[in-house]
mmCIF file of C-alpha atoms and ligand atoms in Angstrom:
data_model
loop_
_atom_site.group_PDB
_atom_site.id
_atom_site.type_symbol
_atom_site.label_atom_id
_atom_site.label_comp_id
_atom_site.label_asym_id
_atom_site.label_seq_id
_atom_site.Cartn_x
_atom_site.Cartn_y
_atom_site.Cartn_z
ATOM 1 C CA MET T 1 128.778 104.338 177.973
ATOM 2 C CA PHE T 2 126.323 107.552 175.915
ATOM 3 C CA ILE T 3 127.655 111.303 178.630
ATOM 4 C CA THR T 4 125.459 114.527 177.477
ATOM 5 C CA PHE T 5 126.652 117.953 178.968
ATOM 6 C CA GLU T 6 124.456 120.602 178.869
ATOM 7 C CA GLY T 7 124.147 124.690 180.560
ATOM 8 C CA PRO T 8 124.394 127.524 180.131
ATOM 9 C CA GLU T 9 126.621 129.819 177.849
ATOM 10 C CA GLY T 10 129.971 129.251 179.591
ATOM 11 C CA ALA T 11 129.185 127.325 181.873
ATOM 12 C CA GLY T 12 133.060 124.827 181.052
ATOM 13 C CA LYS T 13 131.624 121.824 179.048
ATOM 14 C CA SER T 14 134.944 122.256 176.807
ATOM 15 C CA THR T 15 137.103 122.467 179.048
ATOM 16 C CA LEU T 16 135.269 119.513 181.788
ATOM 17 C CA ILE T 17 135.868 117.154 178.419
ATOM 18 C CA ARG T 18 139.276 118.006 176.887
ATOM 19 C CA SER T 19 139.839 116.420 180.911
ATOM 20 C CA LEU T 20 137.638 114.437 180.998
ATOM 21 C CA ALA T 21 138.736 112.158 178.235
ATOM 22 C CA SER T 22 142.507 112.267 178.993
ATOM 23 C CA GLU T 23 141.532 110.762 182.539
ATOM 24 C CA LEU T 24 139.243 108.022 180.656
ATOM 25 C CA GLU T 25 141.584 107.269 178.487
ATOM 26 C CA SER T 26 143.840 107.122 181.062
ATOM 27 C CA LEU T 27 142.175 104.389 182.387
ATOM 28 C CA GLY T 28 142.356 102.330 180.089
ATOM 29 C CA HIS T 29 138.782 103.714 178.521
ATOM 30 C CA ASP T 30 138.367 104.376 174.280
ATOM 31 C CA VAL T 31 137.190 107.965 174.416
ATOM 32 C CA LEU T 32 135.159 109.463 171.608
ATOM 33 C CA THR T 33 135.044 113.130 172.059
ATOM 34 C CA THR T 34 131.917 115.194 169.898
ATOM 35 C CA ARG T 35 129.174 118.222 170.304
ATOM 36 C CA GLU T 36 125.891 119.391 169.069
ATOM 37 C CA PRO T 37 126.420 121.425 166.157
ATOM 38 C CA GLY T 38 129.912 121.364 164.459
ATOM 39 C CA ALA T 39 130.210 117.828 164.706
ATOM 40 C CA GLY T 40 132.478 116.296 160.459
ATOM 41 C CA GLU T 41 131.912 118.824 157.793
ATOM 42 C CA PHE T 42 127.947 118.725 157.685
ATOM 43 C CA GLY T 43 127.829 119.365 161.265
ATOM 44 C CA GLN T 44 130.244 122.405 160.375
ATOM 45 C CA ALA T 45 127.837 124.288 157.290
ATOM 46 C CA ILE T 46 125.108 123.429 159.886
ATOM 47 C CA ARG T 47 126.781 124.726 162.879
ATOM 48 C CA SER T 48 127.882 128.400 160.268
ATOM 49 C CA LEU T 49 124.818 129.154 159.740
ATOM 50 C CA LEU T 50 123.147 128.278 162.658
ATOM 51 C CA LEU T 51 125.415 130.106 165.001
ATOM 52 C CA HIS T 52 126.933 132.698 162.465
ATOM 53 C CA GLY T 53 124.034 132.907 159.475
ATOM 54 C CA ASP T 54 121.847 136.416 159.839
ATOM 55 C CA ASP T 55 118.725 136.578 162.661
ATOM 56 C CA LEU T 56 116.674 132.911 162.015
ATOM 57 C CA PRO T 57 112.402 132.228 162.741
ATOM 58 C CA ALA T 58 112.590 129.759 165.487
ATOM 59 C CA THR T 59 110.964 126.868 163.180
ATOM 60 C CA SER T 60 114.146 126.681 160.589
ATOM 61 C CA GLU T 61 115.904 127.286 163.792
ATOM 62 C CA VAL T 62 115.186 124.044 165.133
ATOM 63 C CA PHE T 63 115.215 122.056 161.834
ATOM 64 C CA LEU T 64 118.631 123.082 160.968
ATOM 65 C CA PHE T 65 119.035 121.540 165.047
ATOM 66 C CA LEU T 66 117.056 118.074 163.860
ATOM 67 C CA ALA T 67 119.540 118.306 161.173
ATOM 68 C CA ASP T 68 123.025 118.102 162.877
ATOM 69 C CA ARG T 69 121.940 115.605 165.729
ATOM 70 C CA SER T 70 120.695 113.344 162.665
ATOM 71 C CA HIS T 71 123.244 112.372 160.247
ATOM 72 C CA HIS T 72 125.001 112.785 164.129
ATOM 73 C CA MET T 73 123.400 109.983 165.392
ATOM 74 C CA VAL T 74 123.971 107.777 162.501
ATOM 75 C CA LYS T 75 127.590 108.959 161.130
ATOM 76 C CA ILE T 76 129.340 109.314 164.352
ATOM 77 C CA ILE T 77 127.626 108.890 167.265
ATOM 78 C CA GLN T 78 125.907 105.361 166.836
ATOM 79 C CA PRO T 79 129.065 103.374 164.910
ATOM 80 C CA ALA T 80 131.378 104.371 168.376
ATOM 81 C CA LEU T 81 127.769 103.559 171.150
ATOM 82 C CA ASN T 82 128.506 99.936 169.021
ATOM 83 C CA GLU T 83 131.891 99.672 170.419
ATOM 84 C CA ASP T 84 131.240 100.114 172.718
ATOM 85 C CA ARG T 85 133.367 103.113 172.855
ATOM 86 C CA VAL T 86 132.966 106.729 175.351
ATOM 87 C CA VAL T 87 130.918 109.305 173.848
ATOM 88 C CA LEU T 88 131.333 112.034 176.061
ATOM 89 C CA CYS T 89 129.334 114.935 173.192
ATOM 90 C CA ASP T 90 129.134 118.671 174.098
ATOM 91 C CA ARG T 91 125.134 119.443 173.867
ATOM 92 C CA HIS T 92 122.725 117.233 172.188
ATOM 93 C CA ALA T 93 119.212 116.548 172.321
ATOM 94 C CA GLU T 94 117.966 118.053 176.280
ATOM 95 C CA SER T 95 118.983 122.000 175.065
ATOM 96 C CA THR T 96 116.510 121.956 172.018
ATOM 97 C CA ILE T 97 114.474 121.077 174.564
ATOM 98 C CA VAL T 98 115.630 124.130 176.698
ATOM 99 C CA TYR T 99 116.757 126.191 173.866
ATOM 100 C CA GLN T 100 114.170 126.360 171.300
ATOM 101 C CA GLY T 101 111.712 124.781 174.243
ATOM 102 C CA TYR T 102 111.674 126.601 177.320
ATOM 103 C CA ALA T 103 113.405 130.272 176.103
ATOM 104 C CA ARG T 104 111.873 130.596 172.255
ATOM 105 C CA GLY T 105 108.630 129.161 173.067
ATOM 106 C CA LEU T 106 108.398 126.419 171.068
ATOM 107 C CA ASP T 107 106.391 123.570 171.395
ATOM 108 C CA VAL T 108 108.449 121.713 174.663
ATOM 109 C CA GLU T 109 105.934 118.116 173.776
ATOM 110 C CA LEU T 110 106.737 118.040 170.231
ATOM 111 C CA LEU T 111 110.173 119.105 170.350
ATOM 112 C CA ARG T 112 110.807 115.636 172.738
ATOM 113 C CA LYS T 113 108.720 113.248 170.507
ATOM 114 C CA MET T 114 111.346 115.208 167.073
ATOM 115 C CA ASN T 115 114.155 114.672 169.174
ATOM 116 C CA LEU T 116 113.561 110.729 169.238
ATOM 117 C CA MET T 117 112.887 110.893 165.706
ATOM 118 C CA ALA T 118 116.488 112.740 165.014
ATOM 119 C CA THR T 119 118.039 109.654 167.483
ATOM 120 C CA GLY T 120 116.830 107.335 166.353
ATOM 121 C CA ASN T 121 115.237 107.307 169.988
ATOM 122 C CA VAL T 122 118.179 106.350 171.769
ATOM 123 C CA ARG T 123 118.900 108.664 174.673
ATOM 124 C CA PRO T 124 121.979 109.859 176.889
ATOM 125 C CA ASP T 125 123.025 107.763 179.460
ATOM 126 C CA LEU T 126 123.848 110.613 181.550
ATOM 127 C CA ILE T 127 123.689 113.970 180.833
ATOM 128 C CA PHE T 128 125.804 116.661 183.706
ATOM 129 C CA LEU T 129 124.532 119.675 183.643
ATOM 130 C CA LEU T 130 127.057 122.403 184.642
ATOM 131 C CA ASP T 131 124.951 125.074 186.587
ATOM 132 C CA LEU T 132 125.705 129.233 186.882
ATOM 133 C CA PRO T 133 124.484 132.074 187.411
ATOM 134 C CA VAL T 134 124.297 133.355 183.593
ATOM 135 C CA GLU T 135 125.763 136.731 184.439
ATOM 136 C CA VAL T 136 128.698 134.532 185.267
ATOM 137 C CA GLY T 137 128.083 132.097 182.448
ATOM 138 C CA LEU T 138 128.481 134.941 179.737
ATOM 139 C CA SER T 139 130.940 137.115 181.623
ATOM 140 C CA ARG T 140 133.167 134.685 180.917
ATOM 141 C CA ILE T 141 132.682 134.209 176.119
ATOM 142 C CA GLU T 142 135.677 136.186 174.880
ATOM 143 C CA ASN T 143 133.361 136.281 171.190
ATOM 144 C CA LYS T 144 129.545 136.095 170.984
ATOM 145 C CA ASP T 145 128.268 134.193 168.819
ATOM 146 C CA ARG T 146 124.091 135.225 167.832
ATOM 147 C CA LEU T 147 123.363 132.867 170.632
ATOM 148 C CA ASP T 148 125.391 134.272 173.407
ATOM 149 C CA SER T 149 124.431 138.236 172.037
ATOM 150 C CA GLU T 150 119.574 137.151 173.173
ATOM 151 C CA PRO T 151 118.487 139.067 175.599
ATOM 152 C CA ILE T 152 119.679 138.042 179.902
ATOM 153 C CA GLU T 153 116.379 136.953 179.534
ATOM 154 C CA PHE T 154 116.936 134.637 177.087
ATOM 155 C CA HIS T 155 119.415 133.688 179.060
ATOM 156 C CA GLN T 156 117.707 132.330 182.263
ATOM 157 C CA LYS T 157 115.387 130.236 180.421
ATOM 158 C CA VAL T 158 117.651 128.273 179.278
ATOM 159 C CA ARG T 159 118.918 127.840 183.148
ATOM 160 C CA ASP T 160 115.468 127.329 184.473
ATOM 161 C CA GLY T 161 114.966 125.321 181.496
ATOM 162 C CA PHE T 162 118.057 122.787 182.543
ATOM 163 C CA LEU T 163 116.748 123.092 186.051
ATOM 164 C CA ALA T 164 113.396 121.959 185.042
ATOM 165 C CA GLU T 165 114.379 119.525 183.082
ATOM 166 C CA ARG T 166 116.411 118.279 185.345
ATOM 167 C CA GLU T 167 113.723 117.904 187.843
ATOM 168 C CA ARG T 168 111.613 115.806 185.649
ATOM 169 C CA GLU T 169 114.179 112.891 185.859
ATOM 170 C CA PRO T 170 116.773 113.378 188.016
ATOM 171 C CA SER T 171 118.401 109.827 187.544
ATOM 172 C CA ARG T 172 119.395 110.897 184.193
ATOM 173 C CA TRP T 173 120.911 113.776 185.180
ATOM 174 C CA HIS T 174 124.380 115.152 187.319
ATOM 175 C CA LYS T 175 124.372 118.405 188.568
ATOM 176 C CA ILE T 176 127.746 120.989 189.276
ATOM 177 C CA ASP T 177 128.177 123.697 190.011
ATOM 178 C CA ALA T 178 129.912 125.219 188.083
ATOM 179 C CA THR T 179 131.312 127.683 189.774
ATOM 180 C CA GLN T 180 133.467 126.013 191.652
ATOM 181 C CA ALA T 181 136.988 125.644 190.226
ATOM 182 C CA PRO T 182 137.959 123.251 186.973
ATOM 183 C CA GLN T 183 140.245 120.356 188.711
ATOM 184 C CA ALA T 184 136.828 120.490 191.304
ATOM 185 C CA ILE T 185 134.405 119.860 188.739
ATOM 186 C CA LEU T 186 136.891 117.930 187.297
ATOM 187 C CA THR T 187 136.869 115.383 189.813
ATOM 188 C CA GLU T 188 132.850 115.679 190.476
ATOM 189 C CA ALA T 189 131.996 114.171 187.421
ATOM 190 C CA LEU T 190 135.349 111.596 186.682
ATOM 191 C CA GLY T 191 133.786 110.305 190.467
ATOM 192 C CA GLU T 192 129.922 110.377 189.302
ATOM 193 C CA ILE T 193 130.983 108.424 186.013
ATOM 194 C CA LYS T 194 132.993 105.503 187.584
ATOM 195 C CA LYS T 195 129.941 105.080 189.941
ATOM 196 C CA ARG T 196 127.571 104.061 186.748
ATOM 197 C CA LEU T 197 130.112 102.128 184.689
ATOM 198 C CA LYS T 198 130.768 99.591 187.530
HETATM 199 N N1 T5A N 201 121.134 124.726 171.274
HETATM 200 C C1 T5A N 201 122.338 124.050 170.905
HETATM 201 C C2 T5A N 201 120.523 125.620 170.867
HETATM 202 O O1 T5A N 201 120.149 126.446 170.862
HETATM 203 N N2 T5A N 201 119.677 123.808 170.506
HETATM 204 C C3 T5A N 201 120.072 123.252 170.168
HETATM 205 O O2 T5A N 201 119.273 121.663 170.238
HETATM 206 C C4 T5A N 201 122.129 122.803 170.487
HETATM 207 C C5 T5A N 201 123.103 121.451 170.574
HETATM 208 C C6 T5A N 201 125.817 125.983 171.275
HETATM 209 C C7 T5A N 201 125.006 126.830 170.978
HETATM 210 O O3 T5A N 201 123.682 126.763 170.292
HETATM 211 C C8 T5A N 201 122.972 126.193 171.239
HETATM 212 C C9 T5A N 201 123.289 125.995 172.445
HETATM 213 C C10 T5A N 201 124.673 127.157 172.243
HETATM 214 O O4 T5A N 201 124.081 129.091 172.500
HETATM 215 P P1 T5A N 201 128.376 126.289 170.864
HETATM 216 O O5 T5A N 201 129.206 127.474 170.791
HETATM 217 O O6 T5A N 201 128.716 124.883 170.644
HETATM 218 O O7 T5A N 201 127.349 127.270 171.290
HETATM 219 O O8 T5A N 201 128.782 126.652 173.262
HETATM 220 P P2 T5A N 201 127.989 126.326 174.302
HETATM 221 O O9 T5A N 201 128.223 125.003 173.800
HETATM 222 O O10 T5A N 201 127.623 126.911 174.581
HETATM 223 O O11 T5A N 201 129.899 126.429 174.945
HETATM 224 P P3 T5A N 201 130.130 127.865 175.317
HETATM 225 O O12 T5A N 201 131.376 129.091 174.478
HETATM 226 O O13 T5A N 201 128.672 128.415 176.247
HETATM 227 O O14 T5A N 201 131.061 127.914 176.171
HETATM 228 P P4 T5A N 201 131.931 126.015 176.974
HETATM 229 O O15 T5A N 201 132.040 125.036 176.470
HETATM 230 O O16 T5A N 201 129.826 126.021 178.299
HETATM 231 O O17 T5A N 201 132.899 126.747 178.153
HETATM 232 P P5 T5A N 201 134.157 126.214 177.600
HETATM 233 O O18 T5A N 201 134.884 124.838 178.337
HETATM 234 O O19 T5A N 201 134.342 127.292 176.760
HETATM 235 O O20 T5A N 201 134.207 128.187 178.703
HETATM 236 C C11 T5A N 201 134.150 129.373 178.177
HETATM 237 C C12 T5A N 201 135.607 130.125 178.440
HETATM 238 O O21 T5A N 201 135.521 129.585 180.525
HETATM 239 C C13 T5A N 201 136.354 129.774 181.129
HETATM 240 C C14 T5A N 201 137.536 128.983 180.413
HETATM 241 O O22 T5A N 201 138.850 128.824 179.921
HETATM 242 C C15 T5A N 201 136.779 129.656 178.676
HETATM 243 O O23 T5A N 201 137.634 131.247 178.670
HETATM 244 N N3 T5A N 201 136.221 128.398 182.309
HETATM 245 C C16 T5A N 201 136.367 128.429 183.113
HETATM 246 N N4 T5A N 201 136.866 129.434 184.333
HETATM 247 C C17 T5A N 201 136.669 129.915 185.437
HETATM 248 N N5 T5A N 201 135.861 129.088 186.337
HETATM 249 C C18 T5A N 201 135.796 127.365 185.990
HETATM 250 N N6 T5A N 201 135.613 126.480 185.838
HETATM 251 C C19 T5A N 201 135.957 127.146 184.256
HETATM 252 N N7 T5A N 201 135.688 126.292 183.152
HETATM 253 C C20 T5A N 201 135.979 126.867 182.293
#
């Protein structure tokens, strides 16, 4: 099962993934936790260009995210899915649609096609949207990277974009109120996964 975690900055994705992985492992599942950008050495190199480099043209930015994604799919995610592992991935294709499409203004329909090319047409079985007011998320981040430092209007477009994407395809998404305590978020996410694993 391929599960991704999306949301505005500081929504608590990494915190949730860590505790979900340990709960799922204790239930006997073989779990892989991973992230975009930045899985493996190739992903790490792209991550530092994307998050810690100078300003980038929007098209260079999108090609870097897609280069990371295609490598990640072929080398890490697909092999794990072939072994029936539960893959928990911190951000994936929907972040490109929302950050580079809704927020940066690139053509969303073109980005959907580019995503499918990068993933070999594989899409997540379940997408968690950790939703919260952007000011709350940003206030949780201590060291802001290049994208965290975008103006508040950019982050608002990101939040609105995720909510709109969820409306397009509600059965694939599960929205969680990310202002709740971590334990409540974990319980809700675990319940949803168990329901879908049946
Ligand atoms: N991006 C990514 C694109 O533009 N296009 C793409 O295609 C892709 C894949 C990645 C950046 O790249 C962009 C999106 C991002 O800007 P990143 O460093 O990987 O950057 O960062 P994010 O994925 O954005 O993750 P964040 O660092 O914003 O945070 P998380 O993982 O959502 O949150 P987490 O768990 O680290 O928590 C943040 C803080 O909040 C606390 C935690 O303890 C931590 O201190 N916290 C809570 N506090 C209160 N209540 C809760 N429920 C809490 N849960 C966690």
